[in-house]
CSV table of C-alpha atoms in Angstrom, one decimal:
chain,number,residue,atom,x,y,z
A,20,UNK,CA,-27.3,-6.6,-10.5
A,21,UNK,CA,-24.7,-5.3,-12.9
A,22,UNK,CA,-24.1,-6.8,-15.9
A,23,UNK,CA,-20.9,-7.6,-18.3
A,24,UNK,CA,-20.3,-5.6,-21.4
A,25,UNK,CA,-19.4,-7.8,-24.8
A,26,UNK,CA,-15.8,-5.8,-24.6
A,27,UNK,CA,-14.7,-7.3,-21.5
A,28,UNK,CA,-15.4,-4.4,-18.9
A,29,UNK,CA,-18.3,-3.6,-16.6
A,30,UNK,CA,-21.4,-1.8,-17.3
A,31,UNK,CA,-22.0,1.1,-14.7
A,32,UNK,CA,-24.7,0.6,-12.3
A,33,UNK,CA,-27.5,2.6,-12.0
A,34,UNK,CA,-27.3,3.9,-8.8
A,35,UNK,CA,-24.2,4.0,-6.4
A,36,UNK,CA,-23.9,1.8,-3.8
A,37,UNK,CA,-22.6,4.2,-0.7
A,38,UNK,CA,-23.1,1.2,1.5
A,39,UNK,CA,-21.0,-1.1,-0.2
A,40,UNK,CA,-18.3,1.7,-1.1
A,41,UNK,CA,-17.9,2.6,2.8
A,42,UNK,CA,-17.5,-1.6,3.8
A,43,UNK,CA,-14.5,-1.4,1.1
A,44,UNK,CA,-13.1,1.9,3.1
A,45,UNK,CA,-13.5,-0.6,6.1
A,46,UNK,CA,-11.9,-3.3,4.4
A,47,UNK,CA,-8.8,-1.1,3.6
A,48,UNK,CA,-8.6,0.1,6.6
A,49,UNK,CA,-8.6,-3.5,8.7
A,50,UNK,CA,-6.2,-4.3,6.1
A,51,UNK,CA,-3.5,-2.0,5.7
A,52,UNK,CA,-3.8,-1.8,9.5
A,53,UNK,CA,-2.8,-5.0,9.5
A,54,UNK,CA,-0.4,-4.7,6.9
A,55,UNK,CA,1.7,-2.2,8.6
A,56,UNK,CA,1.5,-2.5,12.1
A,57,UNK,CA,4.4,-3.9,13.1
A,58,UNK,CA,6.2,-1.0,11.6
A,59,UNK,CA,5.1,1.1,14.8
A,60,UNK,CA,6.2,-2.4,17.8
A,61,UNK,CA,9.3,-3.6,15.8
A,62,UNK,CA,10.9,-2.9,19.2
A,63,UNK,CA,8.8,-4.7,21.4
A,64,UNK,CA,8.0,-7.7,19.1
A,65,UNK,CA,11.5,-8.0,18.3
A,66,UNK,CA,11.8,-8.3,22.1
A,67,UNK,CA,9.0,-10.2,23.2
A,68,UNK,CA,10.0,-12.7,20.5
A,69,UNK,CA,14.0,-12.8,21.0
A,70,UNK,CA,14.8,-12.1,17.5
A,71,UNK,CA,16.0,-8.8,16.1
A,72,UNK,CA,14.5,-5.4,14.8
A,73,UNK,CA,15.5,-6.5,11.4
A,74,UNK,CA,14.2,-9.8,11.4
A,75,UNK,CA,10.7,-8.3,12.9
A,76,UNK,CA,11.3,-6.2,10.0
A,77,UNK,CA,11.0,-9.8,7.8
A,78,UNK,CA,6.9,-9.9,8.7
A,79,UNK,CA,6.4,-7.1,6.2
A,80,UNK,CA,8.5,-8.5,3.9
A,81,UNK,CA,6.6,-11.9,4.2
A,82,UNK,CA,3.1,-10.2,3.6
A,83,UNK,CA,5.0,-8.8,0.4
A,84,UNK,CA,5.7,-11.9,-1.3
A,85,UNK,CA,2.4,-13.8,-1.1
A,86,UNK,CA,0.6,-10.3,-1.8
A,87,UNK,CA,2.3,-10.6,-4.9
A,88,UNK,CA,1.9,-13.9,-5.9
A,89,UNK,CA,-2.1,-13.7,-4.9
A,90,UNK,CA,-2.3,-10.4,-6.8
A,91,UNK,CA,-1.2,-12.1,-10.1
A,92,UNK,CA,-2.9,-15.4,-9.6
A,93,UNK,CA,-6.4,-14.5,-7.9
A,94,UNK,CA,-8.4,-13.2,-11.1
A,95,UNK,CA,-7.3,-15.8,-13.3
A,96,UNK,CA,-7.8,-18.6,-11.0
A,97,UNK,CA,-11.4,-17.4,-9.3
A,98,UNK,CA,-12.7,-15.7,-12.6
A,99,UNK,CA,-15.9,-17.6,-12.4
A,100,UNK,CA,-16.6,-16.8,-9.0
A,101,UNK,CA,-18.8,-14.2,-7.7
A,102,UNK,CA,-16.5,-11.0,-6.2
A,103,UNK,CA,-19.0,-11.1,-3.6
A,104,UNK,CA,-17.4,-14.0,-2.3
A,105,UNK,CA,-14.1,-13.9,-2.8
A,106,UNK,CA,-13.5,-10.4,-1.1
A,107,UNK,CA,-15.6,-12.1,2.4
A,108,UNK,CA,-13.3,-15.3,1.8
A,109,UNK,CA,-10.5,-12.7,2.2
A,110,UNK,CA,-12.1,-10.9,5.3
A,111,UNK,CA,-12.2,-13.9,6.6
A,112,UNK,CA,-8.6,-15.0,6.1
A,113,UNK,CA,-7.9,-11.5,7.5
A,114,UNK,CA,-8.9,-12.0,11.1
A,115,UNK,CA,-7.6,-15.3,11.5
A,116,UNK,CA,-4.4,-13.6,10.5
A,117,UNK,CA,-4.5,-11.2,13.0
A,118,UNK,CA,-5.7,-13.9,15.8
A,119,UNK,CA,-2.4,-16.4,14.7
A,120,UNK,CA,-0.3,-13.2,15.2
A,121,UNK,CA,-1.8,-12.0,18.1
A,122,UNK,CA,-1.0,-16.0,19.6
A,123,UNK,CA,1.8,-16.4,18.1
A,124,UNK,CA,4.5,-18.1,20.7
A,125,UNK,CA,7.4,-17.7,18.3
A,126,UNK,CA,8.9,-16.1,14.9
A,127,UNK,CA,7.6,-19.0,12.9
A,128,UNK,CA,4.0,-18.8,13.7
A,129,UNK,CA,4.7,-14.8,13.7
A,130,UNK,CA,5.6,-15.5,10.0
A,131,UNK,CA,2.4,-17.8,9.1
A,132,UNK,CA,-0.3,-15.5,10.2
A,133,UNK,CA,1.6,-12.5,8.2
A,134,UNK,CA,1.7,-15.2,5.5
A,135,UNK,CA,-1.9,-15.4,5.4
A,136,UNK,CA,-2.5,-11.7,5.6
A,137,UNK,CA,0.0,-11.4,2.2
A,138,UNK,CA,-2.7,-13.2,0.6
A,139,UNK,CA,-5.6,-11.3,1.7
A,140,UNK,CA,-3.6,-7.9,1.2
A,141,UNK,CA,-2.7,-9.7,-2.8
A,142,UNK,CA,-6.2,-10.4,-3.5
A,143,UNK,CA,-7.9,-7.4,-2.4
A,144,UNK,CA,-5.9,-4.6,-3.1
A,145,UNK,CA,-5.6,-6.7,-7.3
A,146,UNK,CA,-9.7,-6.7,-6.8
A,147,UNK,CA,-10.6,-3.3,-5.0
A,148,UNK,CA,-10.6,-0.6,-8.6
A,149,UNK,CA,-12.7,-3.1,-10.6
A,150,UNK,CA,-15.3,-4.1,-7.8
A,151,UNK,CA,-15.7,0.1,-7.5
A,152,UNK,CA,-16.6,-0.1,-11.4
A,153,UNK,CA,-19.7,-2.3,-10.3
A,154,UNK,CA,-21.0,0.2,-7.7
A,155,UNK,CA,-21.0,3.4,-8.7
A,156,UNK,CA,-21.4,4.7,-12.4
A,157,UNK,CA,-18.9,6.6,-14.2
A,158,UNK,CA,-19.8,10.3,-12.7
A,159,UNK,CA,-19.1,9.0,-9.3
A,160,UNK,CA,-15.9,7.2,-9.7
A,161,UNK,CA,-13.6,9.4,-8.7
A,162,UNK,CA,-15.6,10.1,-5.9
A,163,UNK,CA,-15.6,6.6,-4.8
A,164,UNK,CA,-12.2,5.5,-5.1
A,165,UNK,CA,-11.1,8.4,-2.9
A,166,UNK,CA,-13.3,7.1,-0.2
A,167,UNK,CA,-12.0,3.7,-0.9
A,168,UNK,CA,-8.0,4.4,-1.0
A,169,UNK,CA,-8.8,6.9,2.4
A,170,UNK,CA,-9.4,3.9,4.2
A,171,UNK,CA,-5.0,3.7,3.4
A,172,UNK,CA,-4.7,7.3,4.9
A,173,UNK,CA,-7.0,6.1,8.1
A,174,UNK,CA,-5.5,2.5,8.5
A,175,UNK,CA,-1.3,4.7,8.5
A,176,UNK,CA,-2.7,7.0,11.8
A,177,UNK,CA,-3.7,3.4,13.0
A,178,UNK,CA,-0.9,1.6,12.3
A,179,UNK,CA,1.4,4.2,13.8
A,180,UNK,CA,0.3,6.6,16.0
A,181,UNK,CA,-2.7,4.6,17.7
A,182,UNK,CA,-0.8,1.3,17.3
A,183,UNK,CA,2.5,2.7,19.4
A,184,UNK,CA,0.5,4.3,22.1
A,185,UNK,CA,-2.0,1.6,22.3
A,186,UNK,CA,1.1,-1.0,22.4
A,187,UNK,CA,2.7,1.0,25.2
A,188,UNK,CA,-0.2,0.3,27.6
A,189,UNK,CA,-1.6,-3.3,26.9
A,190,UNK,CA,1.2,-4.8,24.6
A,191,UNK,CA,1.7,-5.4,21.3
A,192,UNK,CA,0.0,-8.8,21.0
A,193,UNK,CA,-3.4,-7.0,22.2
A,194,UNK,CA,-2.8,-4.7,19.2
A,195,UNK,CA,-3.6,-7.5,16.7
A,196,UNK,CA,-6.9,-8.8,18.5
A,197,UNK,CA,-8.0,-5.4,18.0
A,198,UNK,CA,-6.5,-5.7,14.5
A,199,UNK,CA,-8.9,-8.9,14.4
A,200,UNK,CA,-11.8,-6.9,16.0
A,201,UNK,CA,-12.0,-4.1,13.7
A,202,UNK,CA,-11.3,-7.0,10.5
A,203,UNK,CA,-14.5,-8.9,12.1
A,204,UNK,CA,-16.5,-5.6,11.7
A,205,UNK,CA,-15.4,-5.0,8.0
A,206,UNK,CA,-16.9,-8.3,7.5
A,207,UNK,CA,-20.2,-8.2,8.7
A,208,UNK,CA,-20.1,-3.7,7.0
A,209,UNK,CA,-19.4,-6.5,3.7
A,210,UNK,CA,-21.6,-9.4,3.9
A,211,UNK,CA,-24.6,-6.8,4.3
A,212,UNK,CA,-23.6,-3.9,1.8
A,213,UNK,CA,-22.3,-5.8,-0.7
A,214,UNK,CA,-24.2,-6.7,-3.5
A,215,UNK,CA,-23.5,-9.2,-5.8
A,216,UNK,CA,-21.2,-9.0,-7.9
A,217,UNK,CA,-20.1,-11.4,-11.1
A,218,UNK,CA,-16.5,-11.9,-12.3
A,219,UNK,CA,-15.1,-10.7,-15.8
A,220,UNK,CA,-14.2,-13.9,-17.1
A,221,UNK,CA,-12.3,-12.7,-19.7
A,222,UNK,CA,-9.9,-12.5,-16.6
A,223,UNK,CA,-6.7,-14.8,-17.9
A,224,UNK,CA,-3.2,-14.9,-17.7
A,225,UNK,CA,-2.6,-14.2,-21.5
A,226,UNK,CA,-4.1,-11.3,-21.4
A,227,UNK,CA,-2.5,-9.8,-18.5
A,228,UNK,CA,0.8,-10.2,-19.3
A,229,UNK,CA,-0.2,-9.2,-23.1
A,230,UNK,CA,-0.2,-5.9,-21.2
A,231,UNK,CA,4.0,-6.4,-20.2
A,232,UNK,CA,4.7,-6.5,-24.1
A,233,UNK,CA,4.3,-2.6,-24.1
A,234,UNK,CA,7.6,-1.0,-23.2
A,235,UNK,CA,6.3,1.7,-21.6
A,236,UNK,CA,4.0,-0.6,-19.7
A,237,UNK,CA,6.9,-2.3,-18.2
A,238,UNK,CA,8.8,1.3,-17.3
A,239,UNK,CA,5.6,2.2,-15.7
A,240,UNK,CA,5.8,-0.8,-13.5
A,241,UNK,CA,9.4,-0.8,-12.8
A,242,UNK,CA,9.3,3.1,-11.6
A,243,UNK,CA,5.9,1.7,-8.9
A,244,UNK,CA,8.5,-0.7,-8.3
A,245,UNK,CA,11.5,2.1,-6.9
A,246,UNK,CA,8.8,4.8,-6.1
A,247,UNK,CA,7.6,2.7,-3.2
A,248,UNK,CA,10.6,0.6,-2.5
A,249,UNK,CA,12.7,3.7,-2.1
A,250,UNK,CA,10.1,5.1,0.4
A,251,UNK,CA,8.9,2.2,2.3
A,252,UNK,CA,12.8,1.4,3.0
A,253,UNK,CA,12.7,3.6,5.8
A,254,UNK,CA,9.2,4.3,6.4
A,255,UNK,CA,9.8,0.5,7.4
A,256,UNK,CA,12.4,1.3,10.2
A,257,UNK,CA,10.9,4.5,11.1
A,258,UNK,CA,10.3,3.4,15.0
A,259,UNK,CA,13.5,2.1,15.8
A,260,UNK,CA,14.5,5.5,13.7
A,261,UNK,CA,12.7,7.3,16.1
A,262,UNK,CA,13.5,5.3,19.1
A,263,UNK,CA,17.3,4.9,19.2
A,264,UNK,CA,18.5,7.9,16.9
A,265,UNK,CA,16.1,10.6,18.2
A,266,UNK,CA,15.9,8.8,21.7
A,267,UNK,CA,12.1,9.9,21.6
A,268,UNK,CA,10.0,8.5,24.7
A,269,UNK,CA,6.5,7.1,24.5
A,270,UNK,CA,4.4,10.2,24.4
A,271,UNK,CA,6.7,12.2,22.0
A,272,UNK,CA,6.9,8.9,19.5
A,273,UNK,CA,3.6,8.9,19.3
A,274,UNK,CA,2.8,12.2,18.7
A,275,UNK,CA,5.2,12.1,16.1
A,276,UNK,CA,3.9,9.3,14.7
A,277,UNK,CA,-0.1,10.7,14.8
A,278,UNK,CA,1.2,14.3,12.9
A,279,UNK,CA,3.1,12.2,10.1
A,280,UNK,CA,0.2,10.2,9.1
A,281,UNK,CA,-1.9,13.5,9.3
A,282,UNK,CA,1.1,14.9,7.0
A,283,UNK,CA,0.0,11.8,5.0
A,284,UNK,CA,-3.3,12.1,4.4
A,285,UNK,CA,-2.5,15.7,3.7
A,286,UNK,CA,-0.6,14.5,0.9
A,287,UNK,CA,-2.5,12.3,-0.6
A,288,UNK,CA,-5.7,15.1,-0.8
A,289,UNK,CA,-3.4,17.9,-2.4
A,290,UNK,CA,-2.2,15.7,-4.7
A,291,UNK,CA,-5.9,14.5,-5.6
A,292,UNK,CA,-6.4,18.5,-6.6
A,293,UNK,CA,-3.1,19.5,-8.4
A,294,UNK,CA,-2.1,15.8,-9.5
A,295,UNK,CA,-4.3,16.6,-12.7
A,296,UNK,CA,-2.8,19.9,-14.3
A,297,UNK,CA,0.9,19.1,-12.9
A,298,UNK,CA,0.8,15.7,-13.9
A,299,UNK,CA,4.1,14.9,-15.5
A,300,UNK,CA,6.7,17.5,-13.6
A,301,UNK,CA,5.0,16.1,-10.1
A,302,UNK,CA,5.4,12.5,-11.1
A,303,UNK,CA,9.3,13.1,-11.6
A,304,UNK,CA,10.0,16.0,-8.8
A,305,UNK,CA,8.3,14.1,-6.0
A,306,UNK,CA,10.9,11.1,-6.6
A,307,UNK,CA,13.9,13.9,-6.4
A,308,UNK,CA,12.7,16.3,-3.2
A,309,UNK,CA,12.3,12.0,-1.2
A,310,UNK,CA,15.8,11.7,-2.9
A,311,UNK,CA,17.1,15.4,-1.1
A,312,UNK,CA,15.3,14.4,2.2
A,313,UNK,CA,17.3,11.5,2.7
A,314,UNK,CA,20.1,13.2,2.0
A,315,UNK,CA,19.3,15.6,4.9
A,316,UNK,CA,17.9,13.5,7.4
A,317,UNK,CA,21.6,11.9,6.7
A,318,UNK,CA,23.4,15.1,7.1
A,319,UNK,CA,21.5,16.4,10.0
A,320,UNK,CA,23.4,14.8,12.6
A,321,UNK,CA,22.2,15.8,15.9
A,322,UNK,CA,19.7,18.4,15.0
A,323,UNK,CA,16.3,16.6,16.2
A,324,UNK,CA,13.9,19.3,15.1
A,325,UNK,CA,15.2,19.3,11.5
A,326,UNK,CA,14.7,15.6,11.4
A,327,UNK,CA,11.4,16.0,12.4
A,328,UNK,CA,10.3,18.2,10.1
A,329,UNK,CA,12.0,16.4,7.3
A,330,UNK,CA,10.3,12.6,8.2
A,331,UNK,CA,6.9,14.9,8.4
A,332,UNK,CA,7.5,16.1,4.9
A,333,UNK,CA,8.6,12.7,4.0
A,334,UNK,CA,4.8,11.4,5.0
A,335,UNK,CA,3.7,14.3,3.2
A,336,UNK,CA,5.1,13.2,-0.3
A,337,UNK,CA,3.9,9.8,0.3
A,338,UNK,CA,0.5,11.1,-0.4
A,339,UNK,CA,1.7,12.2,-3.8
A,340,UNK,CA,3.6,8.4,-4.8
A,341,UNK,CA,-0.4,6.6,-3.9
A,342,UNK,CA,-2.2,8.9,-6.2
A,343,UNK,CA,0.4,9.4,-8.8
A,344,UNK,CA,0.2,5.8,-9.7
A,345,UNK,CA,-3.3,5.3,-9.9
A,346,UNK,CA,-3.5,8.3,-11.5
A,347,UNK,CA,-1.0,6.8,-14.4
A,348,UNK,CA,-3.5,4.2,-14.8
A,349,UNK,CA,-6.5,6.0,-15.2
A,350,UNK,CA,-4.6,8.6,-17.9
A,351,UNK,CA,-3.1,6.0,-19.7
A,352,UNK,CA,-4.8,2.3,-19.3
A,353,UNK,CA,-8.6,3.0,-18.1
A,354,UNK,CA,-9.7,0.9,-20.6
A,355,UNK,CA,-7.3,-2.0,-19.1
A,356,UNK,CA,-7.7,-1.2,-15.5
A,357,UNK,CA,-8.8,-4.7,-14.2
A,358,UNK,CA,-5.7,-5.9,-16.0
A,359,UNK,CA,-3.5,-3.7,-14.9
A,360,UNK,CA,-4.1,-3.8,-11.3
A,361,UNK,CA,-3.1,-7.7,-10.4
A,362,UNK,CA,-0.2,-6.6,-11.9
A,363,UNK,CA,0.7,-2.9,-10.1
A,364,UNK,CA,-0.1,-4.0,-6.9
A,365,UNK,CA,2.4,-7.2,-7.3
A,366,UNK,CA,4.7,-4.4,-8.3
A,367,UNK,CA,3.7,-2.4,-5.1
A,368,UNK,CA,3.9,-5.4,-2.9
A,369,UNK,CA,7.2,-7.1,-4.4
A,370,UNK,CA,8.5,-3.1,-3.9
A,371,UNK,CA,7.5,-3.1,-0.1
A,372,UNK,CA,8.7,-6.8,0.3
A,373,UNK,CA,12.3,-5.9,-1.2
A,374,UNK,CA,12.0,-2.8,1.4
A,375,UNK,CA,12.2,-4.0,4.1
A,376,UNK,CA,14.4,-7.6,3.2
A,377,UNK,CA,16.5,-5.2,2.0
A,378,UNK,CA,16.0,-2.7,4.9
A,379,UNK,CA,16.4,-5.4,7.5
A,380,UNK,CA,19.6,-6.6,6.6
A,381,UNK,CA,21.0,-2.6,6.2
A,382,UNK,CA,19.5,-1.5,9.1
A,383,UNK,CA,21.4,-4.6,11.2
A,384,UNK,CA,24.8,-4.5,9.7
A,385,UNK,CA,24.9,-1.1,8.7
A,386,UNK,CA,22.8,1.2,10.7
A,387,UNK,CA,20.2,3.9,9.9
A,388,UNK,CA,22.9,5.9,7.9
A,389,UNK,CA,23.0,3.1,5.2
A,390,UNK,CA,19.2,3.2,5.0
A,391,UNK,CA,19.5,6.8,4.1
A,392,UNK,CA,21.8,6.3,1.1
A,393,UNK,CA,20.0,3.4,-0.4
A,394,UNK,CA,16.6,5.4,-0.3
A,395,UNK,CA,18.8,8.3,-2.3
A,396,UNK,CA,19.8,5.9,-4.8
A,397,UNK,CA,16.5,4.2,-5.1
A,398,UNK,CA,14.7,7.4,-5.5
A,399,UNK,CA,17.1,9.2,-8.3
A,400,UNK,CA,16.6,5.6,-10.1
A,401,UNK,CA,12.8,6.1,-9.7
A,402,UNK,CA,13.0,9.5,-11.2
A,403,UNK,CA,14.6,8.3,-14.3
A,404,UNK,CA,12.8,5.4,-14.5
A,405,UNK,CA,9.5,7.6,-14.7
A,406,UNK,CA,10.8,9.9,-17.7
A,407,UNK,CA,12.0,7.3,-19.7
A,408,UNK,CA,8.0,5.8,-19.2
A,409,UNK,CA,6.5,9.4,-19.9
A,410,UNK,CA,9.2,9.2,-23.1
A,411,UNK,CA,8.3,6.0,-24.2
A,412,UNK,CA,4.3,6.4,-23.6
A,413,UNK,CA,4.6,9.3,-26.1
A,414,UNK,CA,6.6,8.0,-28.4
A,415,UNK,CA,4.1,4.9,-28.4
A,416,UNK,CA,0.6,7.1,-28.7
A,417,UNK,CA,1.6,9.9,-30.0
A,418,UNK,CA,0.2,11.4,-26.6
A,419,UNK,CA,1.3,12.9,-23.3
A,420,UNK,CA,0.6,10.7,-20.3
């Protein structure tokens, strides 16, 4: 069993546990999966359920808004309880997401399962860096997070590609009780590799938002904030992007849809290897070529090979927003880490949320066009946002981020 240190953070163990570090991947992947699903049958829920694309779109936003209010409240409020625990309560609360969803006769009951699955994507996602502290020791860290955060790369060629074909053939309500299937597996992968694992119960409120008081803290947190709002506004509407604009049929969507989460877990390794001596100029440049992008994918009116391209280089960069974050973390708050994470993935979640409220009511009264310009926006205020941090860190430590 690992023990707690007298400064608050977590011993290293003395062995890694692979086991337990491959259930997490399958946690991620169940979850995200889950998470992002609908993005791929917006058409035919939004059908089946008489409502419209944008209001499909509302499901994410619903997962957003309890992911964030779990993500800030779950390690204060369960910081005597073993982790153990807590992340197979949250398996658990996973499937029977995915079953309610999968059932669901109307929009409302829709809206309660993705409800749930807010809380379990909250209280995860705020738990999943510190729990990876307890398994592996410090030289195989690095290591074991990227196994962890592929499980995000793995669960976007689910959600999309597999998802739309899959959805094509036996419906999209079938697509969530395999959802439930695969979350079911995760568990049992948990309940067995998991060891135990005790809380920090120096886990409180005060300390977290202590954290808030630092200027360049809060930049940092407002830049997650655009960097994945401004992407996940269209990523969000990418099907019915795909569908009406580029009038793609079944087999072409989902090709499309299987080479852009490739794209994306292309991304996110190449920025795992040049993320480190580029850390700064990548951080600010990736925000600026997603701002361009939208710009073309605006201007490109009629030119469907160019589009494309451009949405495959748009999954590409993704790759880059996931590691550049976590990166800022680990360069400038390791020592805070468990702290820190309640509060960037409420950022990450309250991003994705306002993506797609926001995205929903564009995309209806406005078209795809108005998506585009918003993104641009977003994404030059994201690139700002991120100097001033990298400005304010150094003029704070003395250091470069």
């Amino acid at each position: 069993m690992v023990s707690v240190r007298s400064n608050n953070t977590l011993n290293s163990p003395d062995k890694t546990y692979w086991s337990a570090i491959f259930a997490l991947f399958m946690g991620v992947t169940s979850l995200i999966a889950a998470e992002f699903i609908p993005v791929s049958l917006l058409t035919p829920i939004a059908h089946d359920l008489h409502i419209t694309e944008g209001q499909a779109g509302q499901s994410i936003t619903m997962v957003g808004i309890f992911a964030v209010i779990t993500s800030l409240l779950l390690a204060p409020l369960t910081k005597k309880i073993n982790r153990k625990s807590v992340l197979l309560t949250l398996s658990i609360l996973l499937i029977l997401s995915n079953v309610i969803v999968a059932l669901a006769p109307n929009y409302f009951m829709m809206l309660i399962g993705r409800t749930i699955l807010g809380i379990c994507v909250g209280g995860f996602w705020s738990m999943a860096s510190a729990v990876v502290l307890q398994l592996a020791p410090s030289k195989n860290i690095p290591r074991a997070l990227s196994i962890v955060y592929a499980g995000v790369s793995v669960a976007t060629i689910i959600s999309l590609p597999l998802a739309s074909y899959l959805g094509n053939i036996i419906g999209w309500r079938n697509i969530f009780l395999i959802a439930a299937a695969l979350s079911f597996i995760a568990l049992i992968f948990q309940l067995f590799a998991l060891p135990t694992l005790p809380p920090n119960r120096h886990n409180n409120f005060k300390n977290m938002f202590a954290l808030l008081k630092q200027n360049w803290v809060l930049m940092g947190i407002i830049g997650t904030v655009f960097s994945y709002g401004g992407y996940h506004l269209f990523f969000t509407y990418l099907r019915p992007f795909l569908d009406h604009n580029l009038a793609l049929q079944a087999n072409p969507l989902t090709l499309v849809l299987l080479v852009f989460g490739l794209t994306n877990c292309l991304g996110t390794f190449i920025a795992g290897l040049i993320l480190g001596r580029f850390f700064r100029p990548i951080m600010i440049g990736m925000h600026i070529v997603l701002a361009c992008i939208a710009i073309l994918l605006l201007s490109s009116i009629g030119d469907m090979t160019i589009k494309i391209v451009l949405i495959m280089i748009w999954g590409f960069i993704f790759g880059f927003i996931t590691v550049g974050w976590s990166t800022w973390i680990t360069r400038t708050l390791a020592d805070k880490a468990e702290l820190i994470g309640g509060l960037l993935v409420a950022a990450i979640q309250f991003s994705i949320g306002m993506a797609a409220g926001i995205g929903g009511f564009t995309f209806d009264n406005f078209g795809i066009g108005a998506i585009f310009i918003a993104s641009t926006l977003i994404f030059i205020m994201a690139a700002i946002i991120t100097t001033f941090c990298f400005s304010l860190y150094k003029h704070a430590t003395g250091k470069l981020a």
